[in-house]
Structures are given as C-alpha cells and as structure tokens.
Short mmCIF file of C-alpha atoms and ligand atoms in Angstrom, two decimals:
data_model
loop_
_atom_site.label_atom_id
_atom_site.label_comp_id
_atom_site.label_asym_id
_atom_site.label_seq_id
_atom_site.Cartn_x
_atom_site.Cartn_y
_atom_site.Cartn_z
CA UNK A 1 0.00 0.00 0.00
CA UNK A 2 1.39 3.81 -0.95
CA UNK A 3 2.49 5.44 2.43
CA UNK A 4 0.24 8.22 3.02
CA UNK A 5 1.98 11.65 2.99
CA UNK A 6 0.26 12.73 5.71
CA UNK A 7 2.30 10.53 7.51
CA UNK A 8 5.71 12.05 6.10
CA UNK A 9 7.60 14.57 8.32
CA UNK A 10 8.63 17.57 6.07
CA UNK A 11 10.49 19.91 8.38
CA UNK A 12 10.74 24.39 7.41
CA UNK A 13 13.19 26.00 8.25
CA UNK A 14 13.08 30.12 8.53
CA UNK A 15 10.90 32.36 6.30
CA UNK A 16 9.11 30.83 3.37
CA UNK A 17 6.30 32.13 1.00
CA UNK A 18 2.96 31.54 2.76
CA UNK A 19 1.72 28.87 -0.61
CA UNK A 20 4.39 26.80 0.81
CA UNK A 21 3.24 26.08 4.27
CA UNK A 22 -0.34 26.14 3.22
CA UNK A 23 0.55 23.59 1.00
CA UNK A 24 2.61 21.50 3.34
CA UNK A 25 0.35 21.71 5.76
CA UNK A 26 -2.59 20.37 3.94
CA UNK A 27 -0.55 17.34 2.34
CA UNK A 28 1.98 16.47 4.80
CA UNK A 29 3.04 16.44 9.00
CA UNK A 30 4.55 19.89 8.74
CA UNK A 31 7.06 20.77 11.37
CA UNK A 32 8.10 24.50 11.64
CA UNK A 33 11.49 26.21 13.42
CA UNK A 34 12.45 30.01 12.84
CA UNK A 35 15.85 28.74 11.09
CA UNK A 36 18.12 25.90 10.13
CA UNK A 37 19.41 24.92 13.79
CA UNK A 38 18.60 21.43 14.70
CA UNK A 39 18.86 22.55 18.65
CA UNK A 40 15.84 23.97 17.98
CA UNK A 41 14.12 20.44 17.22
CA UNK A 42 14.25 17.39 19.95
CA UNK A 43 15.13 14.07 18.81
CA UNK A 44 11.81 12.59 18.08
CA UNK A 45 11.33 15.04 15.10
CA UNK A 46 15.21 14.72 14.53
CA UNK A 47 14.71 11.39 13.65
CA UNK A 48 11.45 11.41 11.89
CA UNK A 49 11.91 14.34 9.46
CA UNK A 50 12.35 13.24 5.69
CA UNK A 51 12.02 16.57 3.84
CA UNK A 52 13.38 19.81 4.24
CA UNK A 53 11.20 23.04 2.65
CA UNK A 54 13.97 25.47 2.63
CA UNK A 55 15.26 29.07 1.19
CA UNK A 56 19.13 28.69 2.74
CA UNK A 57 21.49 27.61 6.11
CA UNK A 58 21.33 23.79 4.70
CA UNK A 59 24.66 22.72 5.65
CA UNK A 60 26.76 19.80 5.42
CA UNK A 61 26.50 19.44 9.52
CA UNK A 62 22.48 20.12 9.43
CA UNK A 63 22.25 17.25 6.81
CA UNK A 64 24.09 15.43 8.61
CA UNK A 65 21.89 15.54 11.93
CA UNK A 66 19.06 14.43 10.02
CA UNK A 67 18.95 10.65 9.80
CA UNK A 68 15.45 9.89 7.75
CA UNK A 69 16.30 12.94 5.49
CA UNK A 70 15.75 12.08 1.89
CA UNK A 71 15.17 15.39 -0.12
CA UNK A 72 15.65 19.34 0.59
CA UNK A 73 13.35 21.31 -1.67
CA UNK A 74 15.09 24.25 -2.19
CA UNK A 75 12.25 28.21 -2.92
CA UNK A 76 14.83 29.50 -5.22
CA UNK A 77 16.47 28.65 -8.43
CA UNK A 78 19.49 29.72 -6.97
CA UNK A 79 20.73 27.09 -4.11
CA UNK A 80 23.83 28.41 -2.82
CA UNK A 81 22.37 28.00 0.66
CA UNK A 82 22.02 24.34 0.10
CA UNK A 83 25.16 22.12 0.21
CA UNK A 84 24.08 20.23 -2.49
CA UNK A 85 27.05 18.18 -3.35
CA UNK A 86 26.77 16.81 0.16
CA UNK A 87 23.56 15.99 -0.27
CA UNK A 88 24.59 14.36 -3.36
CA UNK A 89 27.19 11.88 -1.98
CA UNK A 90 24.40 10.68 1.11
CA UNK A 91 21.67 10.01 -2.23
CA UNK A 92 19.82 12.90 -0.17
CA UNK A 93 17.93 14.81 -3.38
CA UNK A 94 17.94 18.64 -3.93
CA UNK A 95 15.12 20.50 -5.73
CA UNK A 96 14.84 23.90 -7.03
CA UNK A 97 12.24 25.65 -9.00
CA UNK A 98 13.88 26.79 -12.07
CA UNK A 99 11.70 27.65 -15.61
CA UNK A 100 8.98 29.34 -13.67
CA UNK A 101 11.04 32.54 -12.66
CA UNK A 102 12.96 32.58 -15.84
CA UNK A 103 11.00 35.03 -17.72
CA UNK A 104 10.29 37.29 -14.93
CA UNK A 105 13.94 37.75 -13.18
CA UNK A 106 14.65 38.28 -17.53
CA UNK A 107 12.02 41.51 -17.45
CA UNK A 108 13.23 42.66 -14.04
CA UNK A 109 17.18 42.44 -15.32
CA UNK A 110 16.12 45.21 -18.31
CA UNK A 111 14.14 47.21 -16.38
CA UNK A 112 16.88 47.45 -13.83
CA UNK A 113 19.47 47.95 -16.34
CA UNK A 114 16.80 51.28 -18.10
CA UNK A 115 16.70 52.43 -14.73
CA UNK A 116 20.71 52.38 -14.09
CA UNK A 117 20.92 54.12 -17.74
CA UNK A 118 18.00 56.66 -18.10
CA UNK A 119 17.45 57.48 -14.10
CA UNK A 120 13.88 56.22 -13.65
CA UNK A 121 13.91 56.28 -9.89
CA UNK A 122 15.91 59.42 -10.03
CA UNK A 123 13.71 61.19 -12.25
CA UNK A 124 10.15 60.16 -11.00
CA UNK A 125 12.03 61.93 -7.14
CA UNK A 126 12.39 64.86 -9.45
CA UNK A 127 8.87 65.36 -10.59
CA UNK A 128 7.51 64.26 -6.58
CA UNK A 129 9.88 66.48 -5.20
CA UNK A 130 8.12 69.58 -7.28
CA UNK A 131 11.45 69.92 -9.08
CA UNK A 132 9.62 69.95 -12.46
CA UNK A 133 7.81 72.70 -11.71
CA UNK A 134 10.65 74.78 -9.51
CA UNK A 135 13.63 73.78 -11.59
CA UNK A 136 12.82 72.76 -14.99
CA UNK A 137 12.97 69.17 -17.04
CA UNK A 138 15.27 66.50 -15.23
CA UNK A 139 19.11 66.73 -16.62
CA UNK A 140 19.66 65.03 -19.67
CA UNK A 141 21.33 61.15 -18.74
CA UNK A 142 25.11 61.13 -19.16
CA UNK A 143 23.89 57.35 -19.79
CA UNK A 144 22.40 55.73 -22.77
CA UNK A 145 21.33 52.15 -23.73
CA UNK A 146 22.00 52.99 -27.43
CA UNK A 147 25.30 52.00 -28.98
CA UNK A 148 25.87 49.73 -25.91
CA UNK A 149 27.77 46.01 -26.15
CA UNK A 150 26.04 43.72 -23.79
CA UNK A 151 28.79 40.85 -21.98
CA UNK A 152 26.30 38.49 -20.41
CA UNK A 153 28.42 36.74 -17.12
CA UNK A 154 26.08 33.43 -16.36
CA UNK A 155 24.49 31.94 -20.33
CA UNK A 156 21.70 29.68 -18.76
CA UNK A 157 18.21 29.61 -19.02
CA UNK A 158 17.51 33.06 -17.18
CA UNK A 159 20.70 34.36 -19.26
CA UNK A 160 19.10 33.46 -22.41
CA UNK A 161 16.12 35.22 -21.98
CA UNK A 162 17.67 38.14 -21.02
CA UNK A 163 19.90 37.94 -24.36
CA UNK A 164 16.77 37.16 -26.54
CA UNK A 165 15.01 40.80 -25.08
CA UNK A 166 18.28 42.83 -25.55
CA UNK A 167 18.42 41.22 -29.32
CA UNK A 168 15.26 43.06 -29.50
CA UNK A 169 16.95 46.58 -28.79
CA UNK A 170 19.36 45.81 -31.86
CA UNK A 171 22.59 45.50 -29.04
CA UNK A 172 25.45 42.84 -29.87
CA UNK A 173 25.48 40.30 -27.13
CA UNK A 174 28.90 38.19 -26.20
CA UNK A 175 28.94 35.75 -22.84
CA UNK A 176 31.13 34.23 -20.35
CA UNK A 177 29.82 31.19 -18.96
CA UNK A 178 31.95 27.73 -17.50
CA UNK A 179 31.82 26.54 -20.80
CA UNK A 180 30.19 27.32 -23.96
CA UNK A 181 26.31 27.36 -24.41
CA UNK A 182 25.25 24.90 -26.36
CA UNK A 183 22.48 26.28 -28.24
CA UNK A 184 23.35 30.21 -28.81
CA UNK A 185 25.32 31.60 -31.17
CA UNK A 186 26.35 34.66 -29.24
CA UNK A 187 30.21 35.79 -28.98
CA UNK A 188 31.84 33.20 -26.22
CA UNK A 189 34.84 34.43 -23.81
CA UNK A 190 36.75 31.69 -21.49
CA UNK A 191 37.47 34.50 -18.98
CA UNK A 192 35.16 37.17 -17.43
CA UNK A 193 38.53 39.61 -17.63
CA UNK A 194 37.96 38.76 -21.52
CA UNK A 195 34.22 39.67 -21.62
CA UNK A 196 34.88 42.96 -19.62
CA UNK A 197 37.79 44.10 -21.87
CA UNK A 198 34.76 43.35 -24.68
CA UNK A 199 31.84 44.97 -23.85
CA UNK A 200 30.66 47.90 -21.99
CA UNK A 201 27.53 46.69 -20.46
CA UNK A 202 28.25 43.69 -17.81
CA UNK A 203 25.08 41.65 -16.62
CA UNK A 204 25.81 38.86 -14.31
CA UNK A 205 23.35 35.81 -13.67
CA UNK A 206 26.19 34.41 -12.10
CA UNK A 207 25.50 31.45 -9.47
CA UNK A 208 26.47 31.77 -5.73
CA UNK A 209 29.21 29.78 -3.97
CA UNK A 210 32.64 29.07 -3.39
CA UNK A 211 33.70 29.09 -7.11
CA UNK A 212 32.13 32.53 -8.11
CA UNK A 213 32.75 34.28 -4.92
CA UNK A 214 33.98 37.93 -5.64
CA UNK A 215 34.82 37.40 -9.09
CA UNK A 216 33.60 40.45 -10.32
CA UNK A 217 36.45 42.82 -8.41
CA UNK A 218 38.68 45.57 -9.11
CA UNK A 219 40.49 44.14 -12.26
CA UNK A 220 36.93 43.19 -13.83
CA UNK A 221 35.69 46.38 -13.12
CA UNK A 222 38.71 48.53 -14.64
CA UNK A 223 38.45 46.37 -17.41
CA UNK A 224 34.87 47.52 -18.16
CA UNK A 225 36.23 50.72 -18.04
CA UNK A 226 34.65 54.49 -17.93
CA UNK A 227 31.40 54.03 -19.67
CA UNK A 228 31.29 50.65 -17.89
CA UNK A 229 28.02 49.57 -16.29
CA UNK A 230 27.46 46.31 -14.01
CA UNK A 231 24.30 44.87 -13.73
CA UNK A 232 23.48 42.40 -11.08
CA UNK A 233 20.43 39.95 -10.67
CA UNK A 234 22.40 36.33 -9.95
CA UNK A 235 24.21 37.05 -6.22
CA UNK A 236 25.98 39.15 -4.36
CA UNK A 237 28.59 36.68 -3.55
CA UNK A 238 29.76 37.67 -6.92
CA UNK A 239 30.59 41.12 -6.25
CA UNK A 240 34.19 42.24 -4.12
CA UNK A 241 31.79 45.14 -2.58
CA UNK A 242 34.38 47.48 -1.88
CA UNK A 243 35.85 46.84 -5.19
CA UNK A 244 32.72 47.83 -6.89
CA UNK A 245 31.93 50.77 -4.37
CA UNK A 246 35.11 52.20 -5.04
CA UNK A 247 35.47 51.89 -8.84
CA UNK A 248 31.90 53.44 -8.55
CA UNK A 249 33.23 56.81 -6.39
CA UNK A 250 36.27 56.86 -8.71
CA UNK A 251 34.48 56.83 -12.47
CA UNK A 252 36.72 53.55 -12.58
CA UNK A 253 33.21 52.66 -14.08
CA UNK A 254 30.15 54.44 -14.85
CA UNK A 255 27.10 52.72 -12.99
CA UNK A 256 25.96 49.88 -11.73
CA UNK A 257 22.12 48.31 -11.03
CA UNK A 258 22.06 45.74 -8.60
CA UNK A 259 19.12 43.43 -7.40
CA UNK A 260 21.16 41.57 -5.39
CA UNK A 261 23.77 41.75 -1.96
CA UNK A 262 26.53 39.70 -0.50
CA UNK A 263 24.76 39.84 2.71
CA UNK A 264 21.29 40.52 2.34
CA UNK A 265 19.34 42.76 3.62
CA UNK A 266 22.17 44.55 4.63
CA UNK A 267 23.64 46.97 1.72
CA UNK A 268 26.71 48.66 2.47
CA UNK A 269 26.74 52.05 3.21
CA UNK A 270 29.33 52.85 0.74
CA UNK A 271 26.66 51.95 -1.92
CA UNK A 272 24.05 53.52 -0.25
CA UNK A 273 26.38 56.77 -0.65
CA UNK A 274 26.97 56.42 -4.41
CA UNK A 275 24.09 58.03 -6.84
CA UNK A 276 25.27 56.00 -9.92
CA UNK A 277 24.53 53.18 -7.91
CA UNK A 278 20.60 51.75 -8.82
CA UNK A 279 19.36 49.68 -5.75
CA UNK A 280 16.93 46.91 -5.39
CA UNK A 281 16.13 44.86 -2.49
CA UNK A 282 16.27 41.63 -4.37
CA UNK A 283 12.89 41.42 -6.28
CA UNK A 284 14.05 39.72 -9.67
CA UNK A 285 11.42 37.15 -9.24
CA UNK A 286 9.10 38.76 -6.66
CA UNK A 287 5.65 39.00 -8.62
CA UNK A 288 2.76 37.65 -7.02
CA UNK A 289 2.21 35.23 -10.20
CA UNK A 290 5.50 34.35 -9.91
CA UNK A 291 6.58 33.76 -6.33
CA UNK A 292 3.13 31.43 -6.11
CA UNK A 293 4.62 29.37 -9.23
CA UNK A 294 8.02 28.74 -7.69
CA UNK A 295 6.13 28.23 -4.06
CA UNK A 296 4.07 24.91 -6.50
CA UNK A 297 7.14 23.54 -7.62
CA UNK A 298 9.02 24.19 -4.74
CA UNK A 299 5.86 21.51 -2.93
CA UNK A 300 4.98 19.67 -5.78
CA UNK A 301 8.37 17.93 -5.81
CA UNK A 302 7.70 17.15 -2.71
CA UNK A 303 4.49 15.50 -3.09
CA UNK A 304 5.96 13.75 -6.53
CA UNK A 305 8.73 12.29 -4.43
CA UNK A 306 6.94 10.91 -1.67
CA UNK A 307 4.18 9.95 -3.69
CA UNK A 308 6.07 8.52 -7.26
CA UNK A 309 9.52 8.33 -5.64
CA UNK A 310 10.81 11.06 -8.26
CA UNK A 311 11.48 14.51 -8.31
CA UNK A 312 10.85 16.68 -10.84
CA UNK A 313 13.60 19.48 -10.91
CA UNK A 314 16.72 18.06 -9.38
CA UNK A 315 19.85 19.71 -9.30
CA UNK A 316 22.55 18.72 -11.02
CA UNK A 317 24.76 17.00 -8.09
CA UNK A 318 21.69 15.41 -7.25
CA UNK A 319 20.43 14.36 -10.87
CA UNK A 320 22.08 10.77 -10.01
CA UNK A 321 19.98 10.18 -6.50
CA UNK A 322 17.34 7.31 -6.25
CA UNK A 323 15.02 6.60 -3.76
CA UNK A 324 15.96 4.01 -1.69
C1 8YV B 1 14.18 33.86 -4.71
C2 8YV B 1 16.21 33.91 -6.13
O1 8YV B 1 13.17 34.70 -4.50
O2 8YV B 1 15.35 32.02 -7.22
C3 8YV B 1 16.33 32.58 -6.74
O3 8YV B 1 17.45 32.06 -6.77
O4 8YV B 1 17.14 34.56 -5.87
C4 8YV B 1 14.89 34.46 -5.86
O5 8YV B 1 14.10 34.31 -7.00
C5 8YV B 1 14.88 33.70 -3.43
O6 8YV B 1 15.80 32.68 -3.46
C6 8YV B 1 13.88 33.38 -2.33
O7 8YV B 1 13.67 34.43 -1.54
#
C-alpha cells in the first residue's frame, strides 16, 4: 500500500512564501522552526523528518543531523544555501524551481538595467519632489542604452532570456559562462577579464558559492572601463563590494544596477552613498504570479517524491539520486 503523505515529516526552516506552508500543511506532517538549527528540534522530530522546505542555512553538519532525510526542496532557483554536493554523496535529493522565474527575473534584469541608464527612480524623485515645476525638465542622462555592447556573465536559461530581449533593442550580445552554451550563437569568452575588456555593459546571472565568490572585483571592473556599467540579478557573492563601491566613487566605471547583496538585507553604506549606484532589495522574481509558481514547484516535488519516488527538478549533483 502507498504510504500516506500525511504521515511524512517535512520539516521548514526560517521564512518561506505563505503557498508553501499552506501547502505542506494540507498534504503532509509539517514541522516548523524560525531557522536551520537542529537545537531547535528534539530528537523525536530529529529522527522522523524526511524533507526539508527550505530558502538557505542547509549545511553539510544540518544534513548530517538528520537521519530519515531524503530530499531538501530548495524556494529558489538559486541554491547556494544548500550544500548540495553533500547531499549528493548521502543520495539525499535537492530540488529547485527553475523555468517558472525565468522570464520574470529576464524583465526585471532590463528594467533594472533602463533604470541604471535613463534614471527612472531618479527622475520620478524629481517630478515628486516639485522639481519639475521649480527647476525645470530633469538633466539630460550622461547614460544611454544605445550604442551599448552587452557581456552576459552566467548563459543559462535566465541568461538566455535576457539575451533574446536585448536582441530586440538591436545590441550585440557576447557571454562568459563555464563553458560554452550549447544552443546560442552569441560571442563566447573563457574568462570574465575577456568579456569585460569586450563589452561595456556587464550583466551577471552568475550562481552563488565558493567558485564565483567575488569574481567580479577591481580588475573586472577597470576592465569595463569608464562608460562601464554592471548589472546584477544572480548574487551578491559575486561582487568584491568594496571593489565595486570604489570603482563606482572613482568613475573607474560608470554605474551599476544591482538586485542583489553579499549579505542581504544589509547593503553597504558605501553603496548607499553612491548616486550611480541603482538599488533593489532583491525582487528579480518577486511578482505575485510568480513567487506562487516557484512556491508549486518548490511543494509539488515534494508531493511527486513521496508519492512517485521522483522529483521533478533536481539539481545537477543530485540528478544521479534514487530513492531508496
Ligand atoms: C528567490 C532567487 O526569491 O530564485 C532565486 O534564486 O534569488 C529568488 O528568485 C529567493 O531565493 C527566495 O527568496
């Protein structure tokens, strides 16, 4: 007879979108604690919990103090804050919920990289402030999206689409990825010191973790050069901070547009300082439509394993996991 999921432990840790626990709760035993700490869980659960709903803080050492765990289904496509290879090498699964956020993050990467250009948020101050009327039109942009070359740092799916839209403003596109894309035709540089010395427009969709961390620093960032501008929607692990800060302050570059921190929701205050600096507080994907899209996956995978003994997005150091 099928195990019934109701009988399945599925243990959240921290904040996660409200579709999530609903979910959860309706299909499964759902256990909640305010973050990934097992101290915060006695044994009983300890031992009983076989799925983890998470956004980040799943370590090697939390995976390890979980004995029944078989999957960790990760609200993000990103899963830096999942150690996934670990995972990999116990056949413990890891999920994310890529495709469904692809074309939104895409929309959010242009508008943010208009708005670094052409002062949106700058502009609309203007008029509110009553500096239309008092002053006169807003100053004319130093910066322009026409005649701009586009280096695209990250050539997945989310990459893609942002390349596809900026086709559509006539802009040559080039990329630096881990190794060529397989199905683009776009300009392809081994190095990201390459791509900068190419182009003048950077846009990273870079992946967290230990192998991208700070790559985009001061020797990137001088070779992007005056009109330079870095766009950021992938992580802030990416970014040297002070690096980019300072080559901001110095006109070592021109602008940059970033969605994204190195330790969110803190922003440093040299950025904060910086008016050719375009701030988000991480929203690439934060739509209504599709946050409750990623929260389905981010469950349904759940259910699908438990219930078919498959997931349905795996990630890649986890493509090779069974259930046992
Ligand atoms: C998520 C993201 O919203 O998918 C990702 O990797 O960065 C965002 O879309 C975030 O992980 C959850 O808050």
């Amino acid at each position: 007879m099928p195990e019934q999921l109701s009988d399945v432990t599925i243990l959240v840790t921290g904040a996660i979108h409200e579709r999530v626990l609903a979910r959860l709760a309706k299909e499964f035993r759902l256990v909640r604690i305010e973050r990934a700490d097992l101290s915060l869980v006695d044994d009983a659960v300890r031992n009983s919990v076989r799925g983890v709903s998470a956004v980040s803080g799943i370590t090697a050492s939390f995976i390890d103090g979980l004995p029944k765990l078989e999957i960790v289904a990760n609200f993000g496509v990103g899963y830096d804050g999942v150690d996934a290879r670990h995972a990999g090498g116990k056949n413990i699964m890891v999920t994310n919920t890529p495709d469904v956020l692809t074309e939104e993050v895409a929309d959010t990467a242009i508008g943010l990289l208009l708005n670094t250009l052409r002062e949106f948020s700058r502009a609309e101050n203007w008029l509110r402030d009553g500096r239309w009327v008092k002053e006169g039109p807003y100053p004319l942009t130093r910066a322009t999206l026409r005649g701009r070359k586009i280096g695209i740092v990250g050539m997945g799916r989310i990459g893609k689409a942002i390349a596809r839209r900026l086709e559509g403003f006539g802009l040559p596109i080039a990329y630096h990825n881990r190794r060529p894309a397989q199905d683009v035709s776009y300009p392809y540089f081994d190095t990201l010191g390459g791509l900068a010395h190419a182009v003048d427009t950077l846009i990273s969709v870079a992946p967290g973790g230990a192998a991208t961390e700070k790559m985009v620093g001061a020797a990137v960032l001088s070779a992007l050069g005056p009109e330079g501008v870095f766009v950021n929607i992938g992580r802030g692990s990416t970014v040297d901070e002070e690096a980019l800060a300072a080559a901001l302050a110095d006109g070592t570059i021109l602008a940059a547009g970033l969605d994204v921190f190195a330790r969110e929701p803190h922003v440093p205050q040299a950025l904060l300082d910086l008016p050719n600096a375009t701030l988000l507080p991480h929203v690439g994907s934060a739509s209504v439509h599709t946050r409750n899209a990623m929260a389905d996956l981010a469950v349904d995978n759940l259910v699908s394993w438990f219930s078919k003994r498959v997931a349905i997005t795996p990630v890649p150091e986890t493509a090779h996991v069974t259930a046992g």
